[in-house]
Short mmCIF file of C-alpha atoms in Angstrom, two decimals:
data_model
loop_
_atom_site.label_atom_id
_atom_site.label_comp_id
_atom_site.label_asym_id
_atom_site.label_seq_id
_atom_site.Cartn_x
_atom_site.Cartn_y
_atom_site.Cartn_z
CA MET A 1 92.14 -57.70 89.81
CA PRO A 2 88.53 -57.34 90.90
CA SER A 3 88.34 -61.02 91.77
CA SER A 4 91.28 -60.91 94.19
CA ASN A 5 90.76 -61.09 97.91
CA PRO A 6 91.30 -57.55 99.15
CA GLY A 7 92.26 -58.73 102.59
CA ALA A 8 95.11 -60.83 101.24
CA ARG A 9 97.49 -58.08 100.15
CA PRO A 10 99.52 -56.56 102.98
CA LEU A 11 100.03 -52.82 103.11
CA THR A 12 103.21 -52.43 101.05
CA ILE A 13 105.75 -49.65 101.55
CA ALA A 14 108.61 -49.13 99.05
CA LEU A 15 111.84 -47.86 100.63
CA SER A 16 114.63 -46.16 98.67
CA LYS A 17 117.99 -47.92 99.03
CA GLY A 18 121.17 -46.06 99.94
CA ARG A 19 121.62 -42.81 101.84
CA ILE A 20 117.88 -42.24 102.29
CA LEU A 21 117.42 -45.72 103.77
CA GLU A 22 119.96 -45.01 106.54
CA GLN A 23 117.93 -41.97 107.55
CA THR A 24 114.61 -43.80 107.13
CA VAL A 25 115.39 -46.52 109.69
CA PRO A 26 115.26 -44.17 112.74
CA ILE A 27 111.85 -42.88 111.55
CA LEU A 28 110.59 -46.46 111.17
CA ALA A 29 111.89 -47.19 114.69
CA ARG A 30 110.05 -44.19 116.16
CA ALA A 31 106.93 -45.20 114.22
CA GLU A 32 107.24 -48.74 115.65
CA LEU A 33 107.32 -50.01 112.08
CA LEU A 34 110.80 -51.56 112.06
CA PRO A 35 111.16 -54.33 109.48
CA ALA A 36 111.78 -57.87 110.78
CA GLU A 37 115.31 -57.81 109.33
CA ASP A 38 118.09 -55.25 109.19
CA VAL A 39 117.21 -53.57 105.89
CA LEU A 40 120.63 -51.91 105.71
CA ARG A 41 122.36 -55.32 105.52
CA THR A 42 119.89 -57.82 104.10
CA ARG A 43 120.08 -58.78 100.44
CA LYS A 44 116.36 -59.53 100.40
CA LEU A 45 114.26 -57.16 98.33
CA MET A 46 111.04 -57.80 100.26
CA VAL A 47 110.93 -57.84 104.06
CA ASP A 48 108.00 -58.21 106.45
CA GLY A 49 107.24 -55.58 109.06
CA PRO A 50 104.95 -55.41 112.09
CA GLY A 51 101.17 -55.28 111.88
CA GLY A 52 100.81 -56.81 108.42
CA VAL A 53 103.06 -54.25 106.73
CA ARG A 54 105.50 -55.35 104.00
CA PHE A 55 108.55 -53.41 102.79
CA LEU A 56 110.15 -53.41 99.36
CA ILE A 57 113.77 -52.29 99.27
CA ILE A 58 114.45 -50.88 95.81
CA ARG A 59 116.41 -48.27 93.91
CA ALA A 60 115.23 -44.74 94.65
CA ALA A 61 114.47 -44.12 90.97
CA ASP A 62 112.08 -47.10 90.93
CA VAL A 63 110.00 -46.13 93.97
CA CYS A 64 107.76 -43.77 91.96
CA THR A 65 107.05 -46.55 89.46
CA TYR A 66 106.19 -49.14 92.12
CA VAL A 67 103.80 -46.75 93.86
CA GLU A 68 102.26 -45.36 90.67
CA GLN A 69 101.66 -48.89 89.36
CA GLY A 70 100.10 -49.96 92.68
CA ALA A 71 102.74 -52.64 93.42
CA ALA A 72 103.36 -50.61 96.58
CA ASP A 73 100.67 -48.62 98.40
CA MET A 74 103.18 -46.13 99.75
CA GLY A 75 106.82 -45.24 99.31
CA ILE A 76 109.64 -43.01 100.44
CA VAL A 77 111.30 -41.03 97.68
CA GLY A 78 113.32 -37.86 97.15
CA ARG A 79 111.53 -34.73 95.97
CA ASP A 80 114.06 -34.53 93.10
CA LEU A 81 112.57 -37.66 91.54
CA LEU A 82 109.01 -36.43 92.10
CA LEU A 83 109.84 -33.17 90.33
CA GLU A 84 111.59 -34.98 87.49
CA TYR A 85 109.08 -37.76 86.80
CA ARG A 86 105.85 -36.09 88.03
CA PRO A 87 104.29 -39.43 88.94
CA ASP A 88 100.58 -39.61 89.65
CA VAL A 89 100.93 -40.06 93.43
CA PHE A 90 99.88 -38.24 96.59
CA GLU A 91 102.65 -36.58 98.63
CA PRO A 92 101.12 -36.28 102.11
CA LEU A 93 104.26 -35.88 104.22
CA ASP A 94 107.73 -34.31 104.09
CA LEU A 95 109.92 -36.69 106.09
CA LYS A 96 112.66 -34.03 106.51
CA ILE A 97 115.40 -36.56 105.73
CA GLY A 98 117.77 -36.81 102.77
CA ARG A 99 118.05 -33.05 102.76
CA CYS A 100 120.10 -31.50 99.97
CA ARG A 101 119.69 -29.01 97.12
CA LEU A 102 119.24 -29.42 93.39
CA CYS A 103 121.76 -26.99 91.95
CA VAL A 104 123.30 -25.68 88.77
CA ALA A 105 127.10 -25.75 89.02
CA GLY A 106 129.97 -25.18 86.66
CA PRO A 107 133.66 -24.26 86.42
CA ARG A 108 134.44 -21.02 88.27
CA GLU A 109 135.18 -19.03 85.09
CA VAL A 110 131.86 -20.07 83.53
CA VAL A 111 129.86 -19.19 86.65
CA GLU A 112 131.68 -15.89 87.15
CA ALA A 113 130.90 -14.92 83.55
CA GLY A 114 127.23 -14.79 84.61
CA ALA A 115 124.04 -16.67 83.83
CA PRO A 116 123.56 -17.65 80.17
CA ALA A 117 121.82 -14.91 78.21
CA PRO A 118 118.36 -15.49 76.67
CA GLY A 119 118.82 -16.90 73.20
CA SER A 120 122.20 -18.47 74.03
CA ARG A 121 122.99 -22.13 73.68
CA ILE A 122 124.64 -24.21 76.42
CA ARG A 123 125.41 -27.85 77.17
CA VAL A 124 124.25 -29.24 80.53
CA ALA A 125 125.10 -32.65 81.95
CA THR A 126 122.46 -34.06 84.30
CA LYS A 127 120.27 -37.00 85.15
CA TYR A 128 117.36 -34.55 85.63
CA ASP A 129 116.59 -34.00 81.95
CA ARG A 130 113.08 -32.60 82.34
CA ILE A 131 113.77 -30.27 85.27
CA THR A 132 116.82 -28.91 83.45
CA ALA A 133 115.04 -28.49 80.12
CA ARG A 134 112.12 -26.72 81.86
CA HIS A 135 114.44 -24.44 83.86
CA TYR A 136 116.36 -23.20 80.82
CA MET A 137 113.31 -23.04 78.55
CA GLU A 138 111.68 -20.63 81.05
CA ARG A 139 114.77 -18.43 80.73
CA GLY A 140 114.83 -18.54 76.95
CA VAL A 141 118.11 -20.44 76.90
CA HIS A 142 118.59 -23.38 74.55
CA ALA A 143 120.09 -26.17 76.67
CA ASP A 144 121.45 -29.29 75.02
CA ILE A 145 120.88 -31.92 77.70
CA ILE A 146 123.58 -34.55 78.06
CA HIS A 147 122.07 -37.35 80.09
CA LEU A 148 124.45 -39.04 82.54
CA TYR A 149 123.78 -41.61 85.25
CA GLY A 150 126.39 -40.37 87.74
CA SER A 151 129.63 -38.43 88.36
CA MET A 152 128.24 -35.33 86.65
CA GLU A 153 131.21 -33.29 87.94
CA LEU A 154 133.45 -34.91 85.35
CA ALA A 155 131.52 -33.60 82.34
CA PRO A 156 132.71 -29.93 82.53
CA LEU A 157 136.27 -31.06 83.37
CA VAL A 158 136.59 -32.96 80.08
CA GLY A 159 134.81 -30.28 78.06
CA MET A 160 131.66 -32.34 77.47
CA ALA A 161 129.34 -29.80 79.15
CA ASP A 162 129.38 -26.18 80.32
CA ARG A 163 127.35 -26.79 83.44
CA ILE A 164 125.80 -29.58 85.48
CA VAL A 165 122.47 -29.87 87.30
CA ASP A 166 122.81 -32.22 90.25
CA LEU A 167 122.10 -32.78 93.95
CA VAL A 168 124.47 -30.99 96.30
CA GLU A 169 124.66 -31.96 99.96
CA THR A 170 127.91 -30.55 101.38
CA GLY A 171 129.48 -29.21 98.19
CA ASN A 172 132.70 -31.20 98.84
CA THR A 173 132.57 -33.12 95.56
CA LEU A 174 132.02 -29.90 93.61
CA ARG A 175 134.98 -28.22 95.34
CA ALA A 176 137.22 -31.26 94.87
CA ASN A 177 136.59 -31.02 91.14
CA GLY A 178 137.00 -27.26 90.85
CA LEU A 179 133.30 -26.52 90.33
CA VAL A 180 131.20 -23.84 92.02
CA GLU A 181 127.48 -23.51 92.57
CA GLU A 182 125.64 -21.10 90.32
CA GLU A 183 122.03 -21.42 91.43
CA THR A 184 119.78 -23.52 93.67
CA LEU A 185 116.75 -24.78 91.75
CA TYR A 186 114.98 -26.66 94.56
CA GLU A 187 115.41 -27.54 98.22
CA ILE A 188 115.16 -31.32 98.35
CA SER A 189 114.11 -33.77 101.05
CA SER A 190 112.41 -37.16 101.04
CA ARG A 191 108.67 -37.48 101.00
CA LEU A 192 106.16 -40.15 101.89
CA VAL A 193 104.11 -40.86 98.76
CA VAL A 194 100.85 -42.78 98.42
CA ASN A 195 99.08 -44.32 95.45
CA PRO A 196 95.81 -42.33 95.05
CA ALA A 197 93.77 -45.50 94.53
CA SER A 198 95.22 -47.02 97.72
CA PHE A 199 94.36 -43.78 99.52
CA ALA A 200 90.76 -44.13 98.31
CA THR A 201 90.21 -47.88 98.67
CA ARG A 202 92.46 -48.72 101.65
CA LYS A 203 91.98 -45.55 103.64
CA GLY A 204 91.52 -47.45 106.90
CA LEU A 205 95.03 -48.95 106.51
CA VAL A 206 96.80 -46.04 104.83
CA ALA A 207 95.64 -43.08 106.95
CA PRO A 208 96.91 -44.47 110.31
CA VAL A 209 100.32 -45.24 108.76
CA ILE A 210 100.60 -41.66 107.43
CA GLN A 211 99.77 -40.46 110.96
CA VAL A 212 102.43 -42.62 112.68
CA PHE A 213 105.00 -41.39 110.14
CA ALA A 214 103.90 -37.80 110.83
CA ASP A 215 104.25 -38.36 114.59
CA ALA A 216 107.64 -40.02 114.11
CA VAL A 217 108.91 -37.09 112.01
CA GLU A 218 107.64 -34.67 114.65
CA GLY A 219 109.30 -36.73 117.40
CA GLY A 220 112.64 -36.60 115.59
CA GLN A 221 112.76 -32.80 115.32
CA MET B 1 107.76 -58.37 59.61
CA THR B 2 109.13 -55.15 58.14
CA ALA B 3 109.68 -52.01 60.22
CA SER B 4 106.62 -50.42 58.63
CA GLN B 5 104.44 -53.29 59.91
CA GLY B 6 105.67 -53.03 63.49
CA PRO B 7 103.57 -51.62 66.32
CA ILE B 8 103.26 -47.85 66.83
CA VAL B 9 103.94 -46.89 70.42
CA GLY B 10 100.66 -46.27 72.23
CA LEU B 11 98.50 -47.91 69.56
CA ASP B 12 97.37 -51.50 69.67
CA ASP B 13 95.35 -54.14 67.80
CA ALA B 14 92.74 -56.20 69.64
CA PHE B 15 91.35 -59.54 68.55
CA GLY B 16 90.14 -62.85 69.96
CA PRO B 17 89.21 -62.86 73.66
CA ARG B 18 90.23 -59.22 74.20
CA ALA B 19 88.01 -57.98 71.36
CA ARG B 20 85.12 -60.15 72.57
CA ALA B 21 85.59 -58.95 76.17
CA LEU B 22 85.46 -55.32 75.05
CA ARG B 23 82.26 -55.80 73.06
CA ALA B 24 80.63 -57.71 75.93
CA LEU B 25 81.57 -55.01 78.45
CA GLN B 26 80.40 -52.29 76.07
CA GLY B 27 77.07 -54.08 75.65
CA ARG B 28 76.65 -54.46 79.41
CA LEU B 29 77.25 -50.77 80.07
CA LEU B 30 75.13 -49.53 77.16
CA ALA B 31 72.28 -51.76 78.42
CA LEU B 32 72.67 -50.24 81.88
CA PHE B 33 72.58 -46.73 80.41
CA ALA B 34 69.51 -47.59 78.27
CA GLU B 35 67.67 -48.90 81.35
CA ALA B 36 68.35 -45.53 83.00
CA GLY B 37 66.78 -43.71 80.02
CA TYR B 38 69.92 -42.78 78.09
CA ASP B 39 69.85 -42.91 74.26
CA GLU B 40 73.02 -43.75 72.41
CA ALA B 41 74.64 -41.11 70.20
CA ILE B 42 77.27 -42.17 67.66
CA PRO B 43 79.21 -39.12 66.47
CA PRO B 44 81.86 -39.47 63.75
CA LEU B 45 85.50 -40.08 64.63
CA LEU B 46 86.42 -36.81 62.89
CA ASP B 47 85.01 -33.37 63.55
CA ARG B 48 85.84 -29.73 63.01
CA PRO B 49 88.79 -28.59 65.13
CA GLU B 50 86.74 -25.65 66.46
CA THR B 51 84.13 -28.11 67.82
CA LEU B 52 86.69 -30.37 69.44
CA LYS B 53 89.01 -27.67 70.75
CA SER B 54 86.53 -25.14 72.13
CA GLY B 55 84.48 -25.15 75.34
CA ALA B 56 85.04 -28.40 77.21
CA GLY B 57 87.49 -29.43 74.50
CA ARG B 58 89.91 -26.59 74.99
CA PHE B 59 91.62 -28.40 77.87
CA LEU B 60 92.46 -31.25 75.51
CA ALA B 61 93.39 -29.01 72.58
CA ASP B 62 97.04 -30.03 72.67
CA GLN B 63 95.98 -33.69 72.72
CA THR B 64 93.85 -33.34 69.56
CA ILE B 65 95.35 -34.38 66.24
CA VAL B 66 94.48 -31.96 63.42
CA PHE B 67 95.08 -32.60 59.73
CA SER B 68 94.18 -31.21 56.35
CA ASP B 69 91.18 -32.94 54.74
CA PRO B 70 92.13 -34.34 51.31
CA ALA B 71 88.43 -34.14 50.32
CA GLY B 72 88.52 -30.35 50.72
CA ALA B 73 86.60 -29.72 53.96
CA GLY B 74 89.54 -27.73 55.31
CA LEU B 75 91.04 -28.77 58.60
CA LEU B 76 89.68 -31.81 60.41
CA ALA B 77 90.47 -33.17 63.85
CA ILE B 78 90.38 -36.63 65.38
CA ARG B 79 88.38 -36.51 68.58
CA SER B 80 90.28 -36.77 71.86
CA ASP B 81 87.08 -36.59 73.93
CA MET B 82 83.46 -37.23 72.94
CA THR B 83 81.90 -34.67 75.31
CA PRO B 84 82.36 -31.72 72.89
CA GLN B 85 80.64 -33.73 70.15
CA ILE B 86 77.71 -34.54 72.43
CA ALA B 87 77.54 -30.81 73.28
CA ARG B 88 77.52 -30.00 69.55
CA ILE B 89 74.67 -32.45 68.93
CA ALA B 90 72.70 -30.92 71.84
CA ALA B 91 73.23 -27.44 70.38
CA THR B 92 72.29 -28.37 66.80
CA ARG B 93 70.29 -31.43 65.74
CA LEU B 94 68.70 -31.96 69.15
CA GLN B 95 68.36 -28.29 70.12
CA HIS B 96 64.58 -28.51 70.56
CA GLU B 97 64.78 -31.17 73.28
CA PRO B 98 64.74 -29.45 76.71
CA VAL B 99 66.30 -32.43 78.45
CA LEU B 100 68.76 -34.82 76.83
CA ARG B 101 70.08 -38.04 78.26
CA LEU B 102 72.75 -39.31 75.88
CA CYS B 103 75.31 -42.09 76.15
CA TYR B 104 78.22 -42.99 73.87
CA SER B 105 80.93 -45.55 73.40
CA GLY B 106 83.74 -45.22 70.88
CA THR B 107 87.39 -44.68 70.17
CA VAL B 108 89.12 -41.41 71.00
CA MET B 109 92.74 -40.70 70.07
CA LEU B 110 95.29 -38.72 72.04
CA ALA B 111 98.26 -37.00 70.44
CA ARG B 112 100.43 -38.35 73.29
CA PRO B 113 99.85 -40.95 76.01
CA GLU B 114 98.26 -39.34 79.08
CA SER B 115 100.38 -41.15 81.61
CA ARG B 116 104.01 -42.25 81.51
CA ARG B 117 103.18 -45.69 80.15
CA GLY B 118 99.69 -45.03 78.87
CA SER B 119 98.01 -45.65 75.56
CA ARG B 120 97.14 -43.10 72.90
CA GLN B 121 93.82 -44.78 72.19
CA GLN B 122 90.90 -44.99 74.58
CA TRP B 123 87.49 -46.58 74.19
CA GLN B 124 85.62 -43.74 75.83
CA THR B 125 82.26 -44.76 77.22
CA GLY B 126 79.99 -42.56 79.26
CA VAL B 127 76.83 -40.51 79.65
CA GLU B 128 75.91 -36.85 79.49
CA CYS B 129 72.78 -35.59 81.27
CA LEU B 130 71.87 -32.23 79.72
CA GLY B 131 69.16 -29.85 80.90
CA VAL B 132 68.81 -31.20 84.45
CA ALA B 133 70.21 -28.66 86.90
CA GLY B 134 71.66 -29.14 90.37
CA GLY B 135 71.40 -32.08 92.68
CA GLU B 136 68.89 -34.08 90.68
CA GLY B 137 71.18 -34.48 87.66
CA ASP B 138 74.28 -34.96 89.82
CA ALA B 139 72.64 -37.77 91.79
CA GLU B 140 71.45 -39.52 88.65
CA VAL B 141 74.88 -39.49 86.98
CA LEU B 142 76.79 -40.36 90.14
CA GLU B 143 74.55 -43.36 90.72
CA LEU B 144 74.98 -44.53 87.14
CA ALA B 145 78.77 -44.26 87.51
CA ALA B 146 78.59 -46.34 90.69
CA ARG B 147 76.37 -48.96 89.08
CA SER B 148 78.73 -49.15 86.08
CA MET B 149 81.67 -50.07 88.33
CA ALA B 150 79.56 -52.63 90.16
CA ALA B 151 78.26 -54.10 86.86
CA ALA B 152 81.84 -54.61 85.66
CA GLY B 153 82.61 -56.67 88.76
CA PHE B 154 85.10 -54.34 90.41
CA SER B 155 85.80 -55.18 94.01
CA ARG B 156 84.86 -52.62 96.68
CA PRO B 157 84.35 -49.65 94.37
CA VAL B 158 84.76 -46.21 95.90
CA LEU B 159 83.52 -42.89 94.54
CA GLN B 160 85.32 -39.85 95.87
CA VAL B 161 83.15 -36.80 95.41
CA GLY B 162 84.20 -33.16 95.59
CA HIS B 163 82.93 -29.77 94.46
CA VAL B 164 84.99 -27.25 92.47
CA GLY B 165 83.05 -24.44 94.19
CA LEU B 166 84.79 -25.20 97.51
CA LEU B 167 88.30 -24.45 96.23
CA ARG B 168 86.94 -21.50 94.27
CA ALA B 169 85.27 -20.06 97.41
CA LEU B 170 88.40 -20.56 99.55
CA LEU B 171 90.50 -18.76 96.94
CA THR B 172 87.75 -16.12 96.52
CA ALA B 173 88.07 -16.62 92.76
CA ASP B 174 85.40 -15.30 90.42
CA ALA B 175 82.98 -17.82 88.98
CA GLY B 176 83.86 -18.73 85.41
CA ASP B 177 87.54 -17.80 85.68
CA ALA B 178 89.57 -21.02 85.86
CA SER B 179 93.04 -19.45 85.87
CA PRO B 180 93.37 -18.82 89.66
CA LEU B 181 92.47 -22.47 90.22
CA GLU B 182 95.04 -23.89 87.81
CA PRO B 183 98.12 -24.03 90.12
CA TRP B 184 95.99 -25.20 93.04
CA ARG B 185 94.47 -28.03 91.04
CA ASP B 186 97.91 -29.65 90.83
CA VAL B 187 98.73 -29.09 94.52
CA MET B 188 95.39 -30.63 95.54
CA ALA B 189 95.71 -33.47 93.02
CA ARG B 190 98.98 -34.40 94.73
CA ARG B 191 97.54 -33.89 98.26
CA SER B 192 100.78 -32.20 99.17
CA PRO B 193 100.51 -30.02 102.31
CA GLU B 194 104.17 -29.08 101.89
CA ASP B 195 103.60 -27.63 98.43
CA ALA B 196 100.32 -26.08 99.61
CA ARG B 197 102.24 -24.22 102.34
CA ALA B 198 104.66 -22.84 99.75
CA ALA B 199 101.77 -21.82 97.46
CA LEU B 200 99.94 -20.17 100.39
CA ASP B 201 103.06 -18.19 101.28
CA THR B 202 103.44 -17.05 97.67
CA ALA B 203 99.76 -16.07 97.44
CA GLY B 204 99.80 -14.41 100.89
CA ILE B 205 96.76 -16.38 102.09
CA THR B 206 96.50 -16.38 105.88
CA GLY B 207 94.09 -17.16 108.71
CA ASP B 208 91.16 -19.55 108.44
CA ARG B 209 91.35 -19.82 104.67
CA ARG B 210 94.97 -20.91 104.93
CA LYS B 211 94.04 -23.55 107.50
CA ALA B 212 91.17 -24.75 105.33
CA LEU B 213 93.31 -25.06 102.18
CA LEU B 214 95.89 -27.02 104.20
CA GLU B 215 93.16 -29.39 105.37
CA LEU B 216 92.18 -29.95 101.74
CA ALA B 217 95.78 -30.58 100.71
CA SER B 218 96.21 -33.01 103.62
CA GLY B 219 93.29 -35.13 102.43
CA ARG B 220 91.36 -34.43 105.65
CA ALA B 221 88.53 -32.33 104.18
CA ASP B 222 85.90 -35.04 104.63
CA GLU B 223 82.20 -34.89 105.51
CA ALA B 224 82.88 -34.05 109.16
CA TRP B 225 85.22 -31.21 108.16
CA LEU B 226 82.65 -29.85 105.70
CA GLU B 227 80.00 -29.84 108.44
CA GLN B 228 82.31 -27.99 110.83
CA SER B 229 83.25 -25.46 108.15
CA LEU B 230 79.68 -24.38 107.36
CA GLY B 231 79.19 -20.70 108.14
CA LEU B 232 82.93 -19.88 108.13
CA PHE B 233 83.75 -19.06 104.51
CA GLY B 234 80.74 -17.30 103.04
CA ASP B 235 77.63 -18.22 101.11
CA ALA B 236 79.36 -19.66 98.03
CA PHE B 237 81.33 -22.10 100.19
CA ASP B 238 78.23 -23.09 102.18
CA MET B 239 76.18 -23.65 99.06
CA ALA B 240 78.86 -25.92 97.55
CA ALA B 241 79.41 -27.77 100.84
CA ARG B 242 75.67 -28.41 101.28
CA GLU B 243 75.34 -29.63 97.68
CA LEU B 244 78.23 -32.02 98.22
CA LEU B 245 77.05 -33.27 101.62
CA ASP B 246 73.48 -33.82 100.39
CA LEU B 247 74.66 -35.66 97.30
CA ALA B 248 77.15 -37.91 99.11
CA ARG B 249 74.62 -38.86 101.78
CA ALA B 250 71.76 -39.47 99.35
CA ALA B 251 74.00 -41.57 97.07
CA ALA B 252 75.33 -43.61 100.00
CA ARG B 253 71.74 -44.33 101.07
CA ARG B 254 70.56 -45.32 97.60
CA LEU B 255 73.58 -47.47 96.80
CA ASP B 256 73.27 -49.20 100.15
CA GLY B 257 76.91 -50.30 100.50
CA ALA B 258 77.36 -51.62 96.95
CA VAL B 259 79.68 -48.68 96.30
CA THR B 260 81.33 -46.52 98.97
CA VAL B 261 80.65 -42.82 98.40
CA ARG B 262 83.01 -40.47 100.21
CA ALA B 263 83.02 -36.66 100.20
CA ASP B 264 86.49 -35.13 99.91
CA ALA B 265 86.77 -31.41 99.19
CA ALA B 266 90.18 -31.95 97.57
CA VAL B 267 88.83 -34.10 94.72
CA MET B 268 89.82 -32.18 91.60
CA PRO B 269 88.59 -32.51 88.03
CA ARG B 270 91.03 -33.71 85.39
CA PHE B 271 90.27 -30.50 83.50
CA LEU B 272 89.01 -27.25 84.88
CA TYR B 273 85.89 -27.11 82.75
CA HIS B 274 83.90 -28.52 85.64
CA SER B 275 81.88 -26.01 87.62
CA GLY B 276 80.24 -27.99 90.42
CA ILE B 277 80.25 -31.57 91.66
CA VAL B 278 83.26 -33.64 90.49
CA PHE B 279 83.97 -37.29 91.18
CA THR B 280 86.50 -40.02 90.59
CA GLY B 281 85.94 -43.78 90.82
CA PHE B 282 88.40 -46.30 92.25
CA ALA B 283 88.30 -50.01 93.10
CA GLU B 284 90.35 -52.24 95.38
CA GLY B 285 93.45 -53.57 93.66
CA VAL B 286 93.26 -51.20 90.67
CA PRO B 287 96.09 -48.67 90.84
CA ARG B 288 94.50 -45.93 88.70
CA PRO B 289 91.19 -44.07 88.66
CA LEU B 290 88.48 -45.96 86.79
CA LEU B 291 86.28 -43.03 85.84
CA HIS B 292 85.94 -39.28 86.09
CA GLY B 293 82.82 -37.16 86.03
CA GLY B 294 81.08 -34.04 87.15
CA ARG B 295 79.08 -30.94 86.34
CA TYR B 296 80.20 -28.54 83.60
CA ASP B 297 77.29 -26.08 83.19
CA ALA B 298 79.58 -23.16 82.42
CA MET B 299 81.00 -24.83 79.32
CA MET B 300 77.82 -25.54 77.37
CA ALA B 301 77.38 -21.95 76.20
CA ALA B 302 80.72 -22.18 74.38
CA HIS B 303 79.25 -25.06 72.39
CA GLY B 304 76.26 -22.97 71.36
CA ARG B 305 73.60 -23.89 73.89
CA ASP B 306 73.62 -22.56 77.44
CA MET B 307 72.18 -25.38 79.55
CA PRO B 308 73.06 -27.38 82.67
CA ALA B 309 75.22 -30.42 81.97
CA THR B 310 76.74 -33.27 83.91
CA GLY B 311 78.24 -36.63 82.98
CA PHE B 312 80.97 -39.18 83.45
CA SER B 313 83.15 -41.35 81.27
CA CYS B 314 85.62 -44.20 81.45
CA ASP B 315 88.03 -45.99 79.11
CA LEU B 316 86.97 -49.56 78.42
CA TRP B 317 90.52 -50.68 77.51
CA SER B 318 91.70 -49.54 80.96
CA TRP B 319 88.74 -51.30 82.53
CA LEU B 320 89.63 -54.57 80.80
CA ASP B 321 93.26 -54.20 81.89
CA ALA B 322 91.97 -53.68 85.44
CA GLY B 323 90.04 -56.96 85.24
CA ALA B 324 86.52 -55.75 84.40
CA ARG B 325 84.16 -58.38 83.06
CA ALA B 326 80.75 -58.12 81.51
CA ASP B 327 79.28 -60.85 83.73
CA GLY B 328 80.52 -59.00 86.84
#
């Protein structure tokens, strides 16, 4: 609100819970931005950090929303979610963590039969509805998207879908369920994102934090 | 309440304090525009599709609702932007005026919300300065945009100012052809050096131009960078850089700290009809841009009158949601 005291709001960084958070902590340590509590164990959703920084610890899928809405100035989020939701945020830094691939996979016989022909109709289970729809539309394939929240690998096994579009890190889960990769759509890693208005109005706070993250990423290579 | 009386997603009624606040804010801004010499134009809500979807309007063509007129005028469209209507007025009823300073304030409708949780209705309010070329017109409109944010009481307003000619010069794209800029607009709008690197690899851009485009995408192409880059990328780049530097410095002087004016070569227009200076307004604590503006000389000919043009506009509903007040 225009009437609020601009000095009162700490610089707020939204962190993605889960696998990405484990890999984020060493970067925060190198950046000398470690939160006051162990974010991997605490049940608190908001934790103070050094130098007037505040962290929000939230679901990865919500980070884009918090940053886009300005509830957080910055955030750490996977490129998969940026590609899916296309939030209005800046993406100034690839943190080179949470590396994996967004792939199409399916049962061996389906994959070995070749890519679906233009004009054909397939069923794809995914939580990346828009990326999947865009991918197949560009190839002239009609894809019925079956939205799932997890365990995509099950969908082809029970005959609910022909293929899945999902993140693949080691490929172990695919193999364990008799699926094989067909195509990599995107290389994925986590990115530092910034609300464009925060970048414009709080540049003095935001720019140095981007730089310490950049140095910390460099230092970890 | 029956289902047919329920709200339509993206459309909203306003009454009581919200309706009064909108009218008060509208009055405050229109008074500010009038003081600066701008006459109000009130075009109709409906217009011909070819007016609304050509020239500057073609970038919003898929956001413009078209329907068949029951009174027999053929196809009609609901405006999604008032700029094409102002251009039509300048090319027809007011064609004998060499210089036009027009302001407007009214509802525009979008076929779909612009953002993920946005509204389909906007109360578009702005100015168009027609017939004043170059820096003089840019400075006038930029200052009016700044004073509008200050008048609405926004805290620590910031205007980020760029120039489309800089990206165009770095890509060595022909003037008037927007298509080479299209993919880069998105990369720059996301300030993503990672994606810029991938785009540079695809386009085979190397050397100093590559470095420069990466600086833009990293959000580091500020006044100091522009100064250092003079003389490196040809006359078109230098001309755009000098225009931008002169404007940002002059505006900062005139506004005397009331609004921060910052040059950033990566500032991109919402739509690629802009041909020169472009700017976006922000304020502390408001998560979205408050206004957009810039020069769009190249588009006026498509509306029937080839003349210099620059302007800005904002959505008063968004401003109220961001805490604007008429006594600001």
